[in-house]
Amino acid sequence: MKQAAFIGTGNMGGALVRAACLSVPPQEIIISNRTRAKAQDLEGETGCTVAANNLEAASAGRYVFLGVKPHLMRSLLEEIGPVLTPDQVLVSMAAGLTTETLATWAPSGTPILRIMPNTPCSIGKGMIALCAGPGVQAAHLQAVEHILRFAGRVERLNEGLMDAFSAVAGCGPAFVYPFLEAMADGGVLAGLPRQQAIAFAAQTLIGAACLVLESGEHPGALKDAVCSPGGSTIEGVAALERGGFRGIVLDAVVAAWKKNTALGKS
């Protein structure tokens, strides 16, 4: 049996396959996708194996990653359920579907984990939440962390916080991009060429985020360290505060969280 199977290799599933093939030998990865040509392209790129169908993929992987849309999950589990064995583990990446719900569709006793990756996983800089469902052992969590380690940072999380995580990390890139674009627009207004302004803004965001993670300092303290008395930085920070910057960002995250919660109940 191969170490992992991936059913569904779209943008997110494909990104995780690429990461998995860096963590374990590609020959230990088997994949299937509704559009076979996509899976074959991934096979040529990474060296993994394309299965004839979902049943072959599901029966061949120790850890079976389910990368289909939430509305297709029940039919997929009903399809592959008969070929699953008790020593296999399901790993869902479907938003809004709890492990409790998935357990009602999967064979009784099947260990189920849930992950929530974000789009920067496609370049190995992602943030992935991992939570345990029914029948999950510590070794299962460790194995999934190992398989996905080159996709980015993998953090264990209580499942009750998955909607909040998604609002911050899943939706968050879409909140960051307009800010980055606005910073670049400001640079253009001040005279910088467009491409340079974008590069300067993007690298500044990368550096600032890495400094938070690596220093362990509170973001407020790092902000204060840049703000000299009477200087240009505090003038800019004051403009952000007058515009309600913090409140708008907070409202965006809470709005996304409420929507995630509502989707999970629908």
GROMACS .gro file of C-alpha atoms in nm:
model
  266
    1MET     CA    1   0.000   0.000   0.000
    2LYS     CA    2   0.128   0.348  -0.091
    3GLN     CA    3   0.168   0.615   0.174
    4ALA     CA    4  -0.094   0.854   0.034
    5ALA     CA    5  -0.373   0.880  -0.219
    6PHE     CA    6  -0.517   1.209  -0.342
    7ILE     CA    7  -0.865   1.209  -0.492
    8GLY     CA    8  -0.922   1.546  -0.656
    9THR     CA    9  -0.616   1.728  -0.790
   10GLY     CA   10  -0.748   2.074  -0.868
   11ASN     CA   11  -0.565   2.388  -0.762
   12MET     CA   12  -0.551   2.301  -0.391
   13GLY     CA   13  -0.530   1.924  -0.426
   14GLY     CA   14  -0.258   1.959  -0.687
   15ALA     CA   15  -0.059   2.192  -0.464
   16LEU     CA   16  -0.072   1.939  -0.180
   17VAL     CA   17   0.032   1.657  -0.414
   18ARG     CA   18   0.340   1.857  -0.517
   19ALA     CA   19   0.427   1.915  -0.153
   20ALA     CA   20   0.369   1.551  -0.061
   21CYS     CA   21   0.602   1.439  -0.341
   22LEU     CA   22   0.879   1.642  -0.177
   23SER     CA   23   0.816   1.481   0.161
   24VAL     CA   24   0.781   1.117   0.060
   25PRO     CA   25   0.899   0.931  -0.252
   26PRO     CA   26   0.668   1.019  -0.544
   27GLN     CA   27   0.625   0.646  -0.608
   28GLU     CA   28   0.441   0.638  -0.273
   29ILE     CA   29   0.173   0.880  -0.399
   30ILE     CA   30  -0.126   0.777  -0.611
   31ILE     CA   31  -0.377   1.027  -0.749
   32SER     CA   32  -0.705   1.047  -0.935
   33ASN     CA   33  -0.903   1.334  -1.077
   34ARG     CA   34  -1.228   1.382  -1.265
   35THR     CA   35  -1.029   1.538  -1.551
   36ARG     CA   36  -0.771   1.269  -1.614
   37ALA     CA   37  -0.546   1.498  -1.819
   38LYS     CA   38  -0.485   1.714  -1.511
   39ALA     CA   39  -0.376   1.412  -1.312
   40GLN     CA   40  -0.150   1.300  -1.593
   41ASP     CA   41   0.015   1.642  -1.609
   42LEU     CA   42   0.082   1.615  -1.236
   43GLU     CA   43   0.222   1.265  -1.285
   44GLY     CA   44   0.465   1.395  -1.548
   45GLU     CA   45   0.569   1.684  -1.323
   46THR     CA   46   0.618   1.496  -0.995
   47GLY     CA   47   0.662   1.127  -1.073
   48CYS     CA   48   0.356   1.016  -0.877
   49THR     CA   49   0.116   0.752  -1.013
   50VAL     CA   50  -0.222   0.815  -1.175
   51ALA     CA   51  -0.491   0.566  -1.078
   52ALA     CA   52  -0.743   0.433  -1.326
   53ASN     CA   53  -1.027   0.568  -1.111
   54ASN     CA   54  -1.124   0.677  -0.760
   55LEU     CA   55  -1.167   0.321  -0.641
   56GLU     CA   56  -0.813   0.224  -0.737
   57ALA     CA   57  -0.673   0.535  -0.569
   58ALA     CA   58  -0.876   0.487  -0.252
   59SER     CA   59  -0.783   0.122  -0.216
   60ALA     CA   60  -0.411   0.190  -0.266
   61GLY     CA   61  -0.337   0.470  -0.016
   62ARG     CA   62  -0.275   0.448   0.357
   63TYR     CA   63  -0.384   0.811   0.393
   64VAL     CA   64  -0.661   0.906   0.152
   65PHE     CA   65  -0.685   1.282   0.093
   66LEU     CA   66  -1.026   1.392  -0.029
   67GLY     CA   67  -1.002   1.705  -0.242
   68VAL     CA   68  -1.351   1.731  -0.388
   69LYS     CA   69  -1.609   2.006  -0.341
   70PRO     CA   70  -1.824   1.977  -0.028
   71HIS     CA   71  -2.141   1.897  -0.226
   72LEU     CA   72  -1.964   1.601  -0.391
   73MET     CA   73  -1.821   1.454  -0.071
   74ARG     CA   74  -2.110   1.228   0.026
   75SER     CA   75  -2.129   1.060  -0.315
   76LEU     CA   76  -1.749   1.016  -0.319
   77LEU     CA   77  -1.749   0.846   0.022
   78GLU     CA   78  -2.036   0.622  -0.083
   79GLU     CA   79  -1.838   0.533  -0.396
   80ILE     CA   80  -1.507   0.447  -0.225
   81GLY     CA   81  -1.646   0.317   0.104
   82PRO     CA   82  -1.665  -0.048  -0.006
   83VAL     CA   83  -1.289  -0.063  -0.087
   84LEU     CA   84  -1.163   0.105   0.231
   85THR     CA   85  -1.006  -0.108   0.504
   86PRO     CA   86  -0.989  -0.040   0.881
   87ASP     CA   87  -0.619   0.055   0.867
   88GLN     CA   88  -0.675   0.339   0.622
   89VAL     CA   89  -0.724   0.703   0.724
   90LEU     CA   90  -0.941   0.965   0.551
   91VAL     CA   91  -0.823   1.326   0.531
   92SER     CA   92  -1.087   1.577   0.418
   93MET     CA   93  -1.016   1.928   0.296
   94ALA     CA   94  -1.382   2.018   0.232
   95ALA     CA   95  -1.488   2.345   0.392
   96GLY     CA   96  -1.785   2.334   0.626
   97LEU     CA   97  -1.809   1.955   0.659
   98THR     CA   98  -1.731   1.842   1.013
   99THR     CA   99  -1.565   1.512   1.093
  100GLU     CA  100  -1.890   1.414   1.267
  101THR     CA  101  -2.080   1.459   0.941
  102LEU     CA  102  -1.813   1.279   0.739
  103ALA     CA  103  -1.825   0.986   0.983
  104THR     CA  104  -2.191   0.928   0.901
  105TRP     CA  105  -2.100   0.884   0.533
  106ALA     CA  106  -1.778   0.683   0.572
  107PRO     CA  107  -1.748   0.317   0.677
  108SER     CA  108  -1.799   0.275   1.051
  109GLY     CA  109  -1.479   0.311   1.252
  110THR     CA  110  -1.276   0.480   0.978
  111PRO     CA  111  -1.032   0.735   1.128
  112ILE     CA  112  -1.107   1.080   0.988
  113LEU     CA  113  -0.894   1.394   0.993
  114ARG     CA  114  -0.978   1.733   0.856
  115ILE     CA  115  -0.740   1.988   0.707
  116MET     CA  116  -0.794   2.344   0.590
  117PRO     CA  117  -0.515   2.471   0.360
  118ASN     CA  118  -0.485   2.814   0.202
  119THR     CA  119  -0.367   2.920  -0.144
  120PRO     CA  120  -0.002   3.000  -0.052
  121CYS     CA  121   0.038   2.623  -0.013
  122SER     CA  122   0.094   2.630  -0.390
  123ILE     CA  123   0.440   2.779  -0.328
  124GLY     CA  124   0.514   2.599  -0.001
  125LYS     CA  125   0.427   2.902   0.213
  126GLY     CA  126   0.080   2.798   0.322
  127MET     CA  127  -0.098   2.778   0.653
  128ILE     CA  128  -0.282   2.452   0.718
  129ALA     CA  129  -0.507   2.371   1.012
  130LEU     CA  130  -0.529   2.005   1.112
  131CYS     CA  131  -0.788   1.855   1.344
  132ALA     CA  132  -0.869   1.504   1.459
  133GLY     CA  133  -1.202   1.333   1.422
  134PRO     CA  134  -1.333   0.991   1.521
  135GLY     CA  135  -1.079   0.712   1.565
  136VAL     CA  136  -0.772   0.930   1.510
  137GLN     CA  137  -0.448   0.839   1.686
  138ALA     CA  138  -0.142   1.054   1.753
  139ALA     CA  139   0.049   0.863   1.485
  140HIS     CA  140  -0.212   0.962   1.225
  141LEU     CA  141  -0.168   1.330   1.304
  142GLN     CA  142   0.209   1.299   1.288
  143ALA     CA  143   0.194   1.122   0.953
  144VAL     CA  144  -0.025   1.389   0.794
  145GLU     CA  145   0.200   1.662   0.934
  146HIS     CA  146   0.496   1.486   0.773
  147ILE     CA  147   0.326   1.439   0.437
  148LEU     CA  148   0.221   1.805   0.416
  149ARG     CA  149   0.528   1.967   0.574
  150PHE     CA  150   0.652   2.116   0.247
  151ALA     CA  151   0.319   2.286   0.181
  152GLY     CA  152   0.382   2.529   0.465
  153ARG     CA  153   0.308   2.553   0.835
  154VAL     CA  154   0.078   2.282   0.973
  155GLU     CA  155  -0.094   2.360   1.302
  156ARG     CA  156  -0.319   2.133   1.508
  157LEU     CA  157  -0.648   2.294   1.600
  158ASN     CA  158  -0.967   2.211   1.786
  159GLU     CA  159  -1.232   2.148   1.523
  160GLY     CA  160  -1.463   2.402   1.684
  161LEU     CA  161  -1.216   2.673   1.576
  162MET     CA  162  -1.192   2.568   1.211
  163ASP     CA  163  -1.441   2.832   1.092
  164ALA     CA  164  -1.244   3.103   1.272
  165PHE     CA  165  -0.918   2.968   1.126
  166SER     CA  166  -1.065   2.978   0.777
  167ALA     CA  167  -1.174   3.340   0.824
  168VAL     CA  168  -0.816   3.439   0.913
  169ALA     CA  169  -0.595   3.207   0.706
  170GLY     CA  170  -0.828   3.081   0.434
  171CYS     CA  171  -0.992   3.414   0.349
  172GLY     CA  172  -0.700   3.623   0.470
  173PRO     CA  173  -0.498   3.628   0.147
  174ALA     CA  174  -0.790   3.803  -0.024
  175PHE     CA  175  -0.778   4.069   0.250
  176VAL     CA  176  -0.402   4.113   0.214
  177TYR     CA  177  -0.393   4.154  -0.165
  178PRO     CA  178  -0.602   4.476  -0.175
  179PHE     CA  179  -0.381   4.619   0.101
  180LEU     CA  180  -0.069   4.527  -0.096
  181GLU     CA  181  -0.219   4.677  -0.412
  182ALA     CA  182  -0.310   4.995  -0.224
  183MET     CA  183   0.045   5.026  -0.087
  184ALA     CA  184   0.178   4.991  -0.442
  185ASP     CA  185  -0.073   5.248  -0.569
  186GLY     CA  186   0.055   5.488  -0.305
  187GLY     CA  187   0.408   5.426  -0.424
  188VAL     CA  188   0.304   5.496  -0.784
  189LEU     CA  189   0.133   5.816  -0.671
  190ALA     CA  190   0.461   5.913  -0.507
  191GLY     CA  191   0.652   5.846  -0.833
  192LEU     CA  192   0.764   5.482  -0.824
  193PRO     CA  193   0.731   5.265  -1.138
  194ARG     CA  194   0.437   5.022  -1.103
  195GLN     CA  195   0.633   4.695  -1.103
  196GLN     CA  196   0.885   4.824  -0.854
  197ALA     CA  197   0.612   4.955  -0.628
  198ILE     CA  198   0.442   4.613  -0.626
  199ALA     CA  199   0.771   4.433  -0.557
  200PHE     CA  200   0.862   4.673  -0.277
  201ALA     CA  201   0.521   4.637  -0.113
  202ALA     CA  202   0.518   4.257  -0.146
  203GLN     CA  203   0.866   4.212  -0.004
  204THR     CA  204   0.781   4.448   0.281
  205LEU     CA  205   0.480   4.234   0.372
  206ILE     CA  206   0.691   3.918   0.356
  207GLY     CA  207   0.960   4.067   0.577
  208ALA     CA  208   0.717   4.210   0.830
  209ALA     CA  209   0.529   3.880   0.860
  210CYS     CA  210   0.851   3.680   0.899
  211LEU     CA  211   0.970   3.920   1.168
  212VAL     CA  212   0.652   3.856   1.367
  213LEU     CA  213   0.697   3.479   1.344
  214GLU     CA  214   1.070   3.467   1.405
  215SER     CA  215   1.103   3.732   1.675
  216GLY     CA  216   0.798   3.634   1.878
  217GLU     CA  217   0.734   4.004   1.939
  218HIS     CA  218   0.379   4.142   1.953
  219PRO     CA  219   0.288   4.318   1.625
  220GLY     CA  220   0.214   4.634   1.820
  221ALA     CA  221   0.565   4.641   1.964
  222LEU     CA  222   0.717   4.592   1.618
  223LYS     CA  223   0.501   4.875   1.485
  224ASP     CA  224   0.615   5.102   1.768
  225ALA     CA  225   0.980   5.024   1.685
  226VAL     CA  226   0.934   5.177   1.338
  227CYS     CA  227   0.750   5.487   1.457
  228SER     CA  228   0.997   5.761   1.547
  229PRO     CA  229   0.850   6.059   1.737
  230GLY     CA  230   0.717   6.312   1.490
  231GLY     CA  231   0.830   6.099   1.196
  232SER     CA  232   0.677   5.996   0.866
  233THR     CA  233   0.580   5.645   0.982
  234ILE     CA  234   0.362   5.760   1.270
  235GLU     CA  235   0.206   6.012   1.032
  236GLY     CA  236   0.107   5.725   0.804
  237VAL     CA  237  -0.017   5.513   1.096
  238ALA     CA  238  -0.231   5.806   1.209
  239ALA     CA  239  -0.386   5.821   0.860
  240LEU     CA  240  -0.472   5.451   0.883
  241GLU     CA  241  -0.632   5.502   1.223
  242ARG     CA  242  -0.839   5.797   1.100
  243GLY     CA  243  -0.966   5.577   0.819
  244GLY     CA  244  -1.075   5.304   1.060
  245PHE     CA  245  -0.822   5.055   0.924
  246ARG     CA  246  -0.819   4.820   1.223
  247GLY     CA  247  -1.195   4.815   1.258
  248ILE     CA  248  -1.247   4.740   0.889
  249VAL     CA  249  -1.001   4.449   0.898
  250LEU     CA  250  -1.161   4.313   1.214
  251ASP     CA  251  -1.507   4.343   1.054
  252ALA     CA  252  -1.384   4.157   0.744
  253VAL     CA  253  -1.256   3.863   0.948
  254VAL     CA  254  -1.572   3.845   1.160
  255ALA     CA  255  -1.795   3.867   0.850
  256ALA     CA  256  -1.604   3.578   0.691
  257TRP     CA  257  -1.626   3.377   1.014
  258LYS     CA  258  -2.004   3.426   1.034
  259LYS     CA  259  -2.041   3.317   0.672
  260ASN     CA  260  -1.827   3.008   0.734
  261THR     CA  261  -2.045   2.919   1.033
  262ALA     CA  262  -2.362   2.964   0.829
  263LEU     CA  263  -2.229   2.751   0.543
  264GLY     CA  264  -2.151   2.471   0.785
  265LYS     CA  265  -2.513   2.466   0.898
  266SER     CA  266  -2.667   2.471   0.550
   0.00000   0.00000   0.00000
